[in-house]
PDB file of C-alpha atoms and ligand atoms in Angstrom:
ATOM      1  CA  MET A   1     119.598  22.693 185.540  1.00 53.00           C
ATOM      2  CA  THR A   2     121.023  19.245 186.046  1.00 60.00           C
ATOM      3  CA  PRO A   3     118.196  16.761 186.582  1.00 70.00           C
ATOM      4  CA  ASP A   4     118.290  14.681 189.733  1.00 86.00           C
ATOM      5  CA  LEU A   5     119.906  11.281 189.486  1.00 91.00           C
ATOM      6  CA  PRO A   6     117.425   8.441 189.061  1.00 93.00           C
ATOM      7  CA  LYS A   7     116.016   7.015 192.256  1.00 91.00           C
ATOM      8  CA  ASN A   8     117.223   3.592 193.375  1.00 93.00           C
ATOM      9  CA  LEU A   9     120.849   4.098 192.452  1.00 96.00           C
ATOM     10  CA  PRO A  10     122.970   2.375 195.090  1.00 97.00           C
ATOM     11  CA  THR A  11     124.354   4.065 198.166  1.00 98.00           C
ATOM     12  CA  LEU A  12     128.126   4.228 198.515  1.00 98.00           C
ATOM     13  CA  GLU A  13     128.423   2.886 202.039  1.00 98.00           C
ATOM     14  CA  PRO A  14     131.244   3.730 204.443  1.00 98.00           C
ATOM     15  CA  GLY A  15     134.058   1.192 204.129  1.00 98.00           C
ATOM     16  CA  TRP A  16     133.214   0.364 200.510  1.00 98.00           C
ATOM     17  CA  VAL A  17     135.265   0.925 197.370  1.00 98.00           C
ATOM     18  CA  TRP A  18     133.629   1.596 194.018  1.00 98.00           C
ATOM     19  CA  LEU A  19     136.027   0.705 191.232  1.00 98.00           C
ATOM     20  CA  THR A  20     134.839   3.100 188.600  1.00 98.00           C
ATOM     21  CA  GLY A  21     135.515   3.899 184.964  1.00 98.00           C
ATOM     22  CA  ALA A  22     135.621   7.596 184.130  1.00 98.00           C
ATOM     23  CA  GLY A  23     135.520   7.204 180.340  1.00 98.00           C
ATOM     24  CA  PRO A  24     138.066   8.707 177.946  1.00 98.00           C
ATOM     25  CA  GLY A  25     137.815  12.296 179.162  1.00 97.00           C
ATOM     26  CA  ASP A  26     134.610  14.066 178.172  1.00 97.00           C
ATOM     27  CA  PRO A  27     132.588  14.194 181.422  1.00 97.00           C
ATOM     28  CA  GLY A  28     129.464  13.626 179.331  1.00 97.00           C
ATOM     29  CA  LEU A  29     130.646  10.040 178.879  1.00 98.00           C
ATOM     30  CA  LEU A  30     130.432   9.230 182.590  1.00 98.00           C
ATOM     31  CA  THR A  31     127.801   6.719 183.607  1.00 98.00           C
ATOM     32  CA  LEU A  32     125.066   7.644 186.061  1.00 98.00           C
ATOM     33  CA  HIS A  33     126.610   5.155 188.488  1.00 98.00           C
ATOM     34  CA  ALA A  34     129.926   7.028 188.261  1.00 98.00           C
ATOM     35  CA  LEU A  35     128.205  10.374 188.804  1.00 98.00           C
ATOM     36  CA  ASN A  36     126.292   8.862 191.715  1.00 98.00           C
ATOM     37  CA  GLY A  37     129.608   7.700 193.222  1.00 98.00           C
ATOM     38  CA  LEU A  38     131.157  11.139 192.730  1.00 98.00           C
ATOM     39  CA  SER A  39     128.222  12.705 194.515  1.00 97.00           C
ATOM     40  CA  GLN A  40     128.703  10.520 197.611  1.00 98.00           C
ATOM     41  CA  ALA A  41     132.416   9.756 197.959  1.00 98.00           C
ATOM     42  CA  ASP A  42     134.517  10.938 200.900  1.00 98.00           C
ATOM     43  CA  VAL A  43     137.650  10.366 198.864  1.00 98.00           C
ATOM     44  CA  VAL A  44     138.342   9.915 195.162  1.00 98.00           C
ATOM     45  CA  VAL A  45     141.547   8.064 194.297  1.00 98.00           C
ATOM     46  CA  TYR A  46     142.221   8.873 190.661  1.00 97.00           C
ATOM     47  CA  ASP A  47     144.661   8.130 187.869  1.00 95.00           C
ATOM     48  CA  ALA A  48     146.508  10.399 185.466  1.00 93.00           C
ATOM     49  CA  LEU A  49     143.982   9.761 182.695  1.00 93.00           C
ATOM     50  CA  VAL A  50     141.060  11.112 184.711  1.00 95.00           C
ATOM     51  CA  GLY A  51     140.445  14.658 183.554  1.00 89.00           C
ATOM     52  CA  ALA A  52     139.748  17.764 185.584  1.00 91.00           C
ATOM     53  CA  GLY A  53     136.264  18.007 184.078  1.00 95.00           C
ATOM     54  CA  VAL A  54     135.370  14.685 185.677  1.00 97.00           C
ATOM     55  CA  LEU A  55     136.964  15.416 189.059  1.00 97.00           C
ATOM     56  CA  ASP A  56     135.089  18.709 189.243  1.00 96.00           C
ATOM     57  CA  LEU A  57     131.894  16.681 189.576  1.00 97.00           C
ATOM     58  CA  ALA A  58     132.981  15.273 192.936  1.00 97.00           C
ATOM     59  CA  ARG A  59     130.933  16.212 195.974  1.00 96.00           C
ATOM     60  CA  ARG A  60     131.997  19.411 197.677  1.00 95.00           C
ATOM     61  CA  GLY A  61     134.399  18.506 200.460  1.00 95.00           C
ATOM     62  CA  CYS A  62     135.428  15.243 198.829  1.00 97.00           C
ATOM     63  CA  ARG A  63     139.154  14.591 199.161  1.00 98.00           C
ATOM     64  CA  ARG A  64     141.060  13.929 195.939  1.00 97.00           C
ATOM     65  CA  GLU A  65     144.044  11.620 196.009  1.00 97.00           C
ATOM     66  CA  TYR A  66     146.226  11.307 192.963  1.00 96.00           C
ATOM     67  CA  ALA A  67     147.499   7.772 192.365  1.00 94.00           C
ATOM     68  CA  GLY A  68     149.168   8.179 188.993  1.00 78.00           C
ATOM     69  CA  LYS A  69     152.602   9.010 187.747  1.00 68.00           C
ATOM     70  CA  ARG A  70     153.885  12.463 188.503  1.00 65.00           C
ATOM     71  CA  GLY A  71     156.864  13.873 186.594  1.00 60.00           C
ATOM     72  CA  GLY A  72     160.106  13.505 188.515  1.00 61.00           C
ATOM     73  CA  ARG A  73     158.653  11.606 191.451  1.00 66.00           C
ATOM     74  CA  PRO A  74     158.515   7.849 191.719  1.00 70.00           C
ATOM     75  CA  SER A  75     154.999   6.715 190.903  1.00 75.00           C
ATOM     76  CA  PRO A  76     153.079   4.578 193.358  1.00 82.00           C
ATOM     77  CA  THR A  77     153.290   0.887 192.550  1.00 85.00           C
ATOM     78  CA  GLN A  78     150.176  -1.188 192.057  1.00 85.00           C
ATOM     79  CA  PRO A  79     150.481  -2.809 195.516  1.00 87.00           C
ATOM     80  CA  ASP A  80     150.862   0.719 196.991  1.00 91.00           C
ATOM     81  CA  ILE A  81     147.596   1.801 195.377  1.00 94.00           C
ATOM     82  CA  SER A  82     145.721  -1.349 196.398  1.00 96.00           C
ATOM     83  CA  HIS A  83     147.061  -0.973 199.919  1.00 96.00           C
ATOM     84  CA  ARG A  84     145.919   2.637 200.015  1.00 97.00           C
ATOM     85  CA  LEU A  85     142.396   1.672 198.924  1.00 98.00           C
ATOM     86  CA  ILE A  86     142.227  -0.965 201.654  1.00 98.00           C
ATOM     87  CA  GLN A  87     143.510   1.531 204.198  1.00 98.00           C
ATOM     88  CA  LEU A  88     140.969   4.225 203.248  1.00 98.00           C
ATOM     89  CA  ALA A  89     138.106   1.728 203.308  1.00 98.00           C
ATOM     90  CA  GLY A  90     139.382   0.471 206.676  1.00 98.00           C
ATOM     91  CA  GLU A  91     139.054   4.025 208.011  1.00 98.00           C
ATOM     92  CA  GLY A  92     135.357   3.799 207.211  1.00 98.00           C
ATOM     93  CA  LEU A  93     135.502   6.176 204.259  1.00 98.00           C
ATOM     94  CA  ARG A  94     133.388   5.957 201.132  1.00 98.00           C
ATOM     95  CA  VAL A  95     136.023   5.404 198.489  1.00 98.00           C
ATOM     96  CA  LEU A  96     135.629   6.060 194.783  1.00 98.00           C
ATOM     97  CA  ARG A  97     138.506   4.567 192.814  1.00 98.00           C
ATOM     98  CA  LEU A  98     138.370   6.423 189.506  1.00 98.00           C
ATOM     99  CA  LYS A  99     140.217   5.154 186.447  1.00 97.00           C
ATOM    100  CA  GLY A 100     140.381   6.367 182.861  1.00 97.00           C
ATOM    101  CA  GLY A 101     138.142   4.539 180.403  1.00 98.00           C
ATOM    102  CA  ASP A 102     136.951   1.187 181.718  1.00 98.00           C
ATOM    103  CA  PRO A 103     138.629  -0.220 184.830  1.00 98.00           C
ATOM    104  CA  PHE A 104     138.863  -3.715 183.352  1.00 98.00           C
ATOM    105  CA  VAL A 105     140.418  -2.734 180.011  1.00 98.00           C
ATOM    106  CA  PHE A 106     144.194  -2.422 180.427  1.00 96.00           C
ATOM    107  CA  GLY A 107     143.396  -0.643 183.668  1.00 93.00           C
ATOM    108  CA  ARG A 108     144.530  -3.115 186.320  1.00 93.00           C
ATOM    109  CA  GLY A 109     141.031  -3.023 187.737  1.00 96.00           C
ATOM    110  CA  GLY A 110     141.110  -6.767 188.202  1.00 96.00           C
ATOM    111  CA  GLU A 111     144.289  -6.577 190.254  1.00 96.00           C
ATOM    112  CA  GLU A 112     142.857  -3.917 192.538  1.00 97.00           C
ATOM    113  CA  ALA A 113     139.572  -5.762 192.933  1.00 98.00           C
ATOM    114  CA  LEU A 114     141.378  -8.996 193.851  1.00 98.00           C
ATOM    115  CA  ALA A 115     143.407  -7.141 196.461  1.00 97.00           C
ATOM    116  CA  LEU A 116     140.109  -5.873 197.924  1.00 98.00           C
ATOM    117  CA  VAL A 117     138.746  -9.422 197.921  1.00 98.00           C
ATOM    118  CA  ALA A 118     141.828 -10.652 199.779  1.00 98.00           C
ATOM    119  CA  ALA A 119     141.391  -7.881 202.350  1.00 98.00           C
ATOM    120  CA  ARG A 120     137.635  -8.529 202.573  1.00 98.00           C
ATOM    121  CA  VAL A 121     136.797  -4.993 201.542  1.00 98.00           C
ATOM    122  CA  PRO A 122     133.366  -4.851 199.858  1.00 98.00           C
ATOM    123  CA  PHE A 123     133.344  -3.284 196.422  1.00 98.00           C
ATOM    124  CA  ARG A 124     131.295  -2.564 193.337  1.00 98.00           C
ATOM    125  CA  VAL A 125     132.574  -2.307 189.767  1.00 98.00           C
ATOM    126  CA  ILE A 126     131.290   0.480 187.521  1.00 98.00           C
ATOM    127  CA  PRO A 127     132.274  -0.007 183.889  1.00 98.00           C
ATOM    128  CA  GLY A 128     133.223   2.963 181.766  1.00 98.00           C
ATOM    129  CA  VAL A 129     133.425   3.905 178.104  1.00 98.00           C
ATOM    130  CA  THR A 130     136.763   2.574 176.946  1.00 98.00           C
ATOM    131  CA  ALA A 131     139.091   4.642 174.750  1.00 98.00           C
ATOM    132  CA  GLY A 132     139.350   1.950 172.102  1.00 98.00           C
ATOM    133  CA  ILE A 133     135.605   2.052 171.459  1.00 98.00           C
ATOM    134  CA  GLY A 134     134.195   5.401 172.623  1.00 98.00           C
ATOM    135  CA  GLY A 135     137.409   7.310 171.912  1.00 98.00           C
ATOM    136  CA  LEU A 136     137.455   6.017 168.352  1.00 98.00           C
ATOM    137  CA  ALA A 137     133.767   6.885 167.988  1.00 98.00           C
ATOM    138  CA  TYR A 138     134.702  10.487 168.807  1.00 98.00           C
ATOM    139  CA  ALA A 139     137.083  10.307 165.848  1.00 98.00           C
ATOM    140  CA  GLY A 140     134.296   9.016 163.602  1.00 98.00           C
ATOM    141  CA  ILE A 141     135.635   5.463 163.501  1.00 98.00           C
ATOM    142  CA  PRO A 142     133.324   2.545 164.292  1.00 98.00           C
ATOM    143  CA  ILE A 143     135.268  -0.500 165.440  1.00 98.00           C
ATOM    144  CA  THR A 144     132.975  -2.774 163.467  1.00 97.00           C
ATOM    145  CA  HIS A 145     131.154  -2.119 160.221  1.00 96.00           C
ATOM    146  CA  ARG A 146     129.194  -4.722 158.330  1.00 93.00           C
ATOM    147  CA  GLU A 147     131.003  -4.136 155.060  1.00 91.00           C
ATOM    148  CA  THR A 148     134.488  -4.334 156.478  1.00 94.00           C
ATOM    149  CA  ASN A 149     134.835  -6.549 159.550  1.00 96.00           C
ATOM    150  CA  SER A 150     132.968  -8.961 161.756  1.00 96.00           C
ATOM    151  CA  ALA A 151     135.735  -9.073 164.316  1.00 97.00           C
ATOM    152  CA  VAL A 152     138.036  -6.684 166.102  1.00 97.00           C
ATOM    153  CA  THR A 153     141.162  -7.368 168.110  1.00 98.00           C
ATOM    154  CA  ILE A 154     142.268  -5.199 170.999  1.00 97.00           C
ATOM    155  CA  LEU A 155     145.926  -5.122 171.965  1.00 96.00           C
ATOM    156  CA  THR A 156     148.249  -3.295 174.276  1.00 96.00           C
ATOM    157  CA  GLY A 157     151.487  -2.016 172.789  1.00 93.00           C
ATOM    158  CA  HIS A 158     153.091  -1.924 176.186  1.00 89.00           C
ATOM    159  CA  GLY A 159     153.656  -4.963 178.370  1.00 84.00           C
ATOM    160  CA  ALA A 160     154.518  -5.190 182.046  1.00 81.00           C
ATOM    161  CA  THR A 161     158.209  -4.590 181.291  1.00 85.00           C
ATOM    162  CA  GLY A 162     157.553  -1.516 179.147  1.00 87.00           C
ATOM    163  CA  ALA A 163     158.434  -3.270 175.895  1.00 90.00           C
ATOM    164  CA  VAL A 164     156.001  -4.566 173.265  1.00 92.00           C
ATOM    165  CA  PRO A 165     154.344  -7.522 175.022  1.00 90.00           C
ATOM    166  CA  ALA A 166     156.173 -10.774 174.326  1.00 88.00           C
ATOM    167  CA  ASP A 167     153.041 -12.912 174.339  1.00 91.00           C
ATOM    168  CA  ILE A 168     151.471 -11.462 171.178  1.00 93.00           C
ATOM    169  CA  ASP A 169     151.321 -13.819 168.190  1.00 95.00           C
ATOM    170  CA  TRP A 170     151.758 -11.236 165.410  1.00 96.00           C
ATOM    171  CA  ARG A 171     151.249 -13.789 162.627  1.00 96.00           C
ATOM    172  CA  ALA A 172     147.932 -14.856 164.068  1.00 97.00           C
ATOM    173  CA  ILE A 173     146.854 -11.266 164.589  1.00 97.00           C
ATOM    174  CA  ALA A 174     147.937 -10.199 161.105  1.00 97.00           C
ATOM    175  CA  ALA A 175     146.062 -13.102 159.541  1.00 97.00           C
ATOM    176  CA  GLY A 176     142.957 -13.102 161.702  1.00 96.00           C
ATOM    177  CA  ALA A 177     142.246  -9.577 162.871  1.00 97.00           C
ATOM    178  CA  PRO A 178     140.671  -7.363 160.206  1.00 97.00           C
ATOM    179  CA  VAL A 179     140.630  -4.412 162.590  1.00 98.00           C
ATOM    180  CA  ILE A 180     143.239  -3.941 165.276  1.00 98.00           C
ATOM    181  CA  VAL A 181     142.893  -1.409 168.071  1.00 98.00           C
ATOM    182  CA  VAL A 182     146.076  -0.743 170.002  1.00 98.00           C
ATOM    183  CA  TYR A 183     146.235   0.919 173.404  1.00 98.00           C
ATOM    184  CA  MET A 184     149.500   2.381 174.734  1.00 96.00           C
ATOM    185  CA  ALA A 185     151.039   2.103 171.293  1.00 94.00           C
ATOM    186  CA  LEU A 186     152.712   5.462 170.767  1.00 95.00           C
ATOM    187  CA  LYS A 187     156.136   4.635 172.161  1.00 93.00           C
ATOM    188  CA  HIS A 188     156.550   1.458 170.151  1.00 95.00           C
ATOM    189  CA  LEU A 189     154.496   2.352 167.096  1.00 97.00           C
ATOM    190  CA  ASP A 190     157.423   1.802 164.694  1.00 96.00           C
ATOM    191  CA  ASP A 191     158.044  -1.636 166.171  1.00 96.00           C
ATOM    192  CA  ILE A 192     154.349  -2.624 166.154  1.00 97.00           C
ATOM    193  CA  ALA A 193     153.839  -1.477 162.555  1.00 97.00           C
ATOM    194  CA  ALA A 194     156.999  -3.272 161.430  1.00 97.00           C
ATOM    195  CA  ARG A 195     155.895  -6.505 163.102  1.00 96.00           C
ATOM    196  CA  LEU A 196     152.476  -6.380 161.476  1.00 97.00           C
ATOM    197  CA  ILE A 197     153.975  -5.668 158.053  1.00 98.00           C
ATOM    198  CA  ALA A 198     156.506  -8.479 158.509  1.00 97.00           C
ATOM    199  CA  ALA A 199     153.594 -10.748 159.405  1.00 97.00           C
ATOM    200  CA  GLY A 200     151.788  -9.929 156.173  1.00 97.00           C
ATOM    201  CA  ARG A 201     149.765  -6.727 156.581  1.00 98.00           C
ATOM    202  CA  GLY A 202     150.001  -4.147 153.833  1.00 98.00           C
ATOM    203  CA  ALA A 203     152.129  -1.064 154.381  1.00 98.00           C
ATOM    204  CA  GLY A 204     149.346   0.930 152.723  1.00 98.00           C
ATOM    205  CA  GLU A 205     146.663  -0.237 155.131  1.00 98.00           C
ATOM    206  CA  PRO A 206     144.785   2.694 156.712  1.00 98.00           C
ATOM    207  CA  VAL A 207     145.664   3.697 160.247  1.00 98.00           C
ATOM    208  CA  ALA A 208     144.254   6.393 162.505  1.00 98.00           C
ATOM    209  CA  ILE A 209     146.056   7.810 165.501  1.00 98.00           C
ATOM    210  CA  VAL A 210     143.631   9.457 167.908  1.00 98.00           C
ATOM    211  CA  SER A 211     145.190  11.537 170.640  1.00 98.00           C
ATOM    212  CA  LYS A 212     143.249  12.856 173.659  1.00 98.00           C
ATOM    213  CA  ALA A 213     140.045  11.394 172.324  1.00 98.00           C
ATOM    214  CA  SER A 214     136.843  13.134 173.441  1.00 98.00           C
ATOM    215  CA  LEU A 215     138.758  16.045 174.995  1.00 97.00           C
ATOM    216  CA  ALA A 216     138.800  19.601 173.638  1.00 96.00           C
ATOM    217  CA  ASP A 217     142.289  19.064 172.217  1.00 96.00           C
ATOM    218  CA  GLN A 218     141.515  15.762 170.493  1.00 98.00           C
ATOM    219  CA  LYS A 219     143.755  15.288 167.459  1.00 98.00           C
ATOM    220  CA  VAL A 220     143.450  12.666 164.727  1.00 98.00           C
ATOM    221  CA  VAL A 221     146.076  11.691 162.178  1.00 98.00           C
ATOM    222  CA  GLU A 222     144.975   9.499 159.280  1.00 98.00           C
ATOM    223  CA  THR A 223     147.932   7.622 157.900  1.00 98.00           C
ATOM    224  CA  THR A 224     149.050   4.150 156.844  1.00 98.00           C
ATOM    225  CA  LEU A 225     150.744   1.251 158.552  1.00 98.00           C
ATOM    226  CA  GLY A 226     154.005   2.016 156.754  1.00 98.00           C
ATOM    227  CA  ALA A 227     153.984   5.731 157.561  1.00 98.00           C
ATOM    228  CA  CYS A 228     152.244   5.889 160.953  1.00 98.00           C
ATOM    229  CA  ALA A 229     155.278   6.030 163.226  1.00 98.00           C
ATOM    230  CA  GLY A 230     156.894   8.838 161.234  1.00 98.00           C
ATOM    231  CA  ASP A 231     153.595  10.707 160.924  1.00 98.00           C
ATOM    232  CA  ALA A 232     152.956  10.483 164.679  1.00 98.00           C
ATOM    233  CA  THR A 233     156.326  12.104 165.310  1.00 97.00           C
ATOM    234  CA  ALA A 234     155.841  14.700 162.563  1.00 98.00           C
ATOM    235  CA  ALA A 235     152.441  15.674 163.958  1.00 98.00           C
ATOM    236  CA  ALA A 236     153.869  15.811 167.506  1.00 97.00           C
ATOM    237  CA  ILE A 237     151.143  13.449 168.703  1.00 97.00           C
ATOM    238  CA  GLU A 238     150.941  13.300 172.481  1.00 96.00           C
ATOM    239  CA  ALA A 239     149.771  10.556 174.817  1.00 96.00           C
ATOM    240  CA  PRO A 240     147.259   9.262 175.509  1.00 97.00           C
ATOM    241  CA  ALA A 241     146.640   8.014 172.008  1.00 98.00           C
ATOM    242  CA  ILE A 242     144.714   5.095 170.609  1.00 98.00           C
ATOM    243  CA  ILE A 243     145.548   3.491 167.272  1.00 98.00           C
ATOM    244  CA  ALA A 244     143.063   1.925 164.853  1.00 98.00           C
ATOM    245  CA  ILE A 245     144.359  -0.240 162.025  1.00 98.00           C
ATOM    246  CA  GLY A 246     142.116  -1.481 159.233  1.00 98.00           C
ATOM    247  CA  GLU A 247     139.515  -0.573 156.632  1.00 97.00           C
ATOM    248  CA  VAL A 248     137.139   0.969 159.191  1.00 97.00           C
ATOM    249  CA  VAL A 249     139.482   3.960 159.354  1.00 98.00           C
ATOM    250  CA  ARG A 250     138.273   5.032 155.892  1.00 97.00           C
ATOM    251  CA  LEU A 251     134.756   5.452 157.249  1.00 97.00           C
ATOM    252  CA  ARG A 252     135.950   8.573 158.998  1.00 97.00           C
ATOM    253  CA  GLY A 253     135.402  10.457 155.748  1.00 96.00           C
ATOM    254  CA  GLY A 254     131.702   9.913 156.327  1.00 97.00           C
ATOM    255  CA  LEU A 255     131.488   9.664 160.085  1.00 97.00           C
ATOM    256  CA  ASP A 256     133.703  12.424 161.457  1.00 98.00           C
ATOM    257  CA  TRP A 257     130.758  14.017 163.218  1.00 98.00           C
ATOM    258  CA  LEU A 258     132.943  16.256 165.381  1.00 97.00           C
ATOM    259  CA  GLY A 259     134.625  17.503 162.218  1.00 97.00           C
ATOM    260  CA  ALA A 260     131.203  18.131 160.706  1.00 97.00           C
ATOM    261  CA  ILE A 261     130.211  20.241 163.698  1.00 97.00           C
ATOM    262  CA  ALA A 262     133.333  22.301 162.915  1.00 95.00           C
ATOM    263  CA  GLY A 263     132.383  22.597 159.248  1.00 97.00           C
ATOM    264  CA  ARG A 264     133.864  19.504 157.552  1.00 96.00           C
ATOM    265  CA  GLU A 265     131.806  18.164 154.683  1.00 96.00           C
ATOM    266  CA  LEU A 266     131.074  14.483 155.126  1.00 96.00           C
ATOM    267  CA  VAL A 267     130.706  11.994 152.314  1.00 95.00           C
ATOM    268  CA  ALA A 268     127.829   9.551 152.505  1.00 92.00           C
ATOM    269  CA  ASP A 269     129.827   6.663 151.037  1.00 87.00           C
ATOM    270  CA  PRO A 270     133.482   6.898 151.955  1.00 87.00           C
ATOM    271  CA  TYR A 271     134.101   3.680 149.985  1.00 79.00           C
ATOM    272  CA  ALA A 272     132.609   4.919 146.718  1.00 67.00           C
ATOM    273  CA  THR A 273     135.912   6.157 145.334  1.00 55.00           C
ATOM    274  CA  ARG A 274     137.868   2.957 145.768  1.00 56.00           C
ATOM    275  CA  ALA A 275     137.647  -0.748 145.205  1.00 52.00           C
ATOM    276  CA  ARG A 276     135.788  -2.746 147.824  1.00 53.00           C
ATOM    277  CA  PRO A 277     138.013  -4.757 150.116  1.00 54.00           C
ATOM    278  CA  ALA A 278     138.560  -8.244 148.741  1.00 52.00           C
ATOM    279  CA  SER A 279     136.351 -10.741 150.483  1.00 50.00           C
ATOM    280  CA  GLY A 280     137.401 -14.076 151.906  1.00 45.00           C
TER     281      GLY A 280
HETATM  282  N1  SAH B   1     141.296   1.703 181.038  1.00 71.78           N
HETATM  283  C1  SAH B   1     141.566   2.592 179.918  1.00 71.78           C
HETATM  284  C2  SAH B   1     142.877   2.253 179.252  1.00 71.78           C
HETATM  285  C3  SAH B   1     144.076   2.467 180.146  1.00 71.78           C
HETATM  286  S1  SAH B   1     145.577   2.144 179.324  1.00 71.78           S
HETATM  287  C4  SAH B   1     140.395   2.529 178.931  1.00 71.78           C
HETATM  288  O1  SAH B   1     139.545   1.649 179.056  1.00 71.78           O
HETATM  289  O2  SAH B   1     140.327   3.373 178.031  1.00 71.78           O
HETATM  290  C5  SAH B   1     146.023   3.750 178.776  1.00 71.78           C
HETATM  291  C6  SAH B   1     145.822   3.867 177.287  1.00 71.78           C
HETATM  292  O3  SAH B   1     144.457   4.074 176.994  1.00 71.78           O
HETATM  293  C7  SAH B   1     146.528   5.036 176.655  1.00 71.78           C
HETATM  294  O4  SAH B   1     147.888   4.758 176.414  1.00 71.78           O
HETATM  295  C8  SAH B   1     145.753   5.182 175.375  1.00 71.78           C
HETATM  296  O5  SAH B   1     146.137   4.188 174.438  1.00 71.78           O
HETATM  297  C9  SAH B   1     144.344   4.862 175.829  1.00 71.78           C
HETATM  298  N2  SAH B   1     143.583   6.071 176.168  1.00 71.78           N
HETATM  299  C10 SAH B   1     142.986   6.359 177.331  1.00 71.78           C
HETATM  300  N3  SAH B   1     142.327   7.529 177.264  1.00 71.78           N
HETATM  301  C11 SAH B   1     142.501   7.994 176.010  1.00 71.78           C
HETATM  302  C12 SAH B   1     142.066   9.148 175.312  1.00 71.78           C
HETATM  303  N4  SAH B   1     141.303  10.081 175.888  1.00 71.78           N
HETATM  304  N5  SAH B   1     142.455   9.300 174.023  1.00 71.78           N
HETATM  305  C13 SAH B   1     143.212   8.366 173.413  1.00 71.78           C
HETATM  306  N6  SAH B   1     143.653   7.252 174.025  1.00 71.78           N
HETATM  307  C14 SAH B   1     143.301   7.064 175.305  1.00 71.78           C
END
């Protein structure tokens, strides 16, 4: 039996839009606010990264509108989607805008919210578990670990034009970011790895590629900066995939809890067999 939702969760009022994160895929990673929205919405406007398991939790009779890319057909542009949200709210519907991960992490949630502000449509923002944190946790990779890094840098490998973003200072990142998490990196992984190596990172530095994190067909490739692009191709890694670069990747030997459920033997100190990372 599913327990009732807690009392005092907000009501999704007619004419409102809830800009909601759906998490990386596993419906168990939804927030109670997201589930509450799904249980009240008249229409759910969802992206490609929102899985069937999440959509199945929508109220019976709730309309589902797909707003992502569909093979062969032109995908709706961002202004199209914002316009559609405004239109649905204007019809007095209770609108749940559902996005993969967190709406404000490479999700254009800010753009949609600002369009709602301009149109005076009332809205609420419901954060979600982002792929670069929760998705990596499903691969047994913490994005920070006291022994390895006190900072983490999150990047997109894909700018507005489709190329590697032009505004990334690779030298600064290579020098100052002990752990780098890259979203949307698969297409340009060779380019990204080459830029980081050219900027001073070691070709032997550990890298994990995590595809379809938290879903039943999650796949993880442990590799190195020098070999990651070739290994991604060889392993036929599919999008969506998140990339982690840095010493934290080695912790997977001890923290791959999903692997352990499937029978993998974990090691309590994944660093024991190698030299500690040089400090300072
Ligand atoms: N708002 C989303 C990110 C959208 S950008 C979030 O917070 O997670 C799309 C990118 O997110 C993908 O290219 C991939 O890098 C990452 N991503 C989203 N879901 C993922 C998943 N289940 N497994 C691996 N990567 C994922």
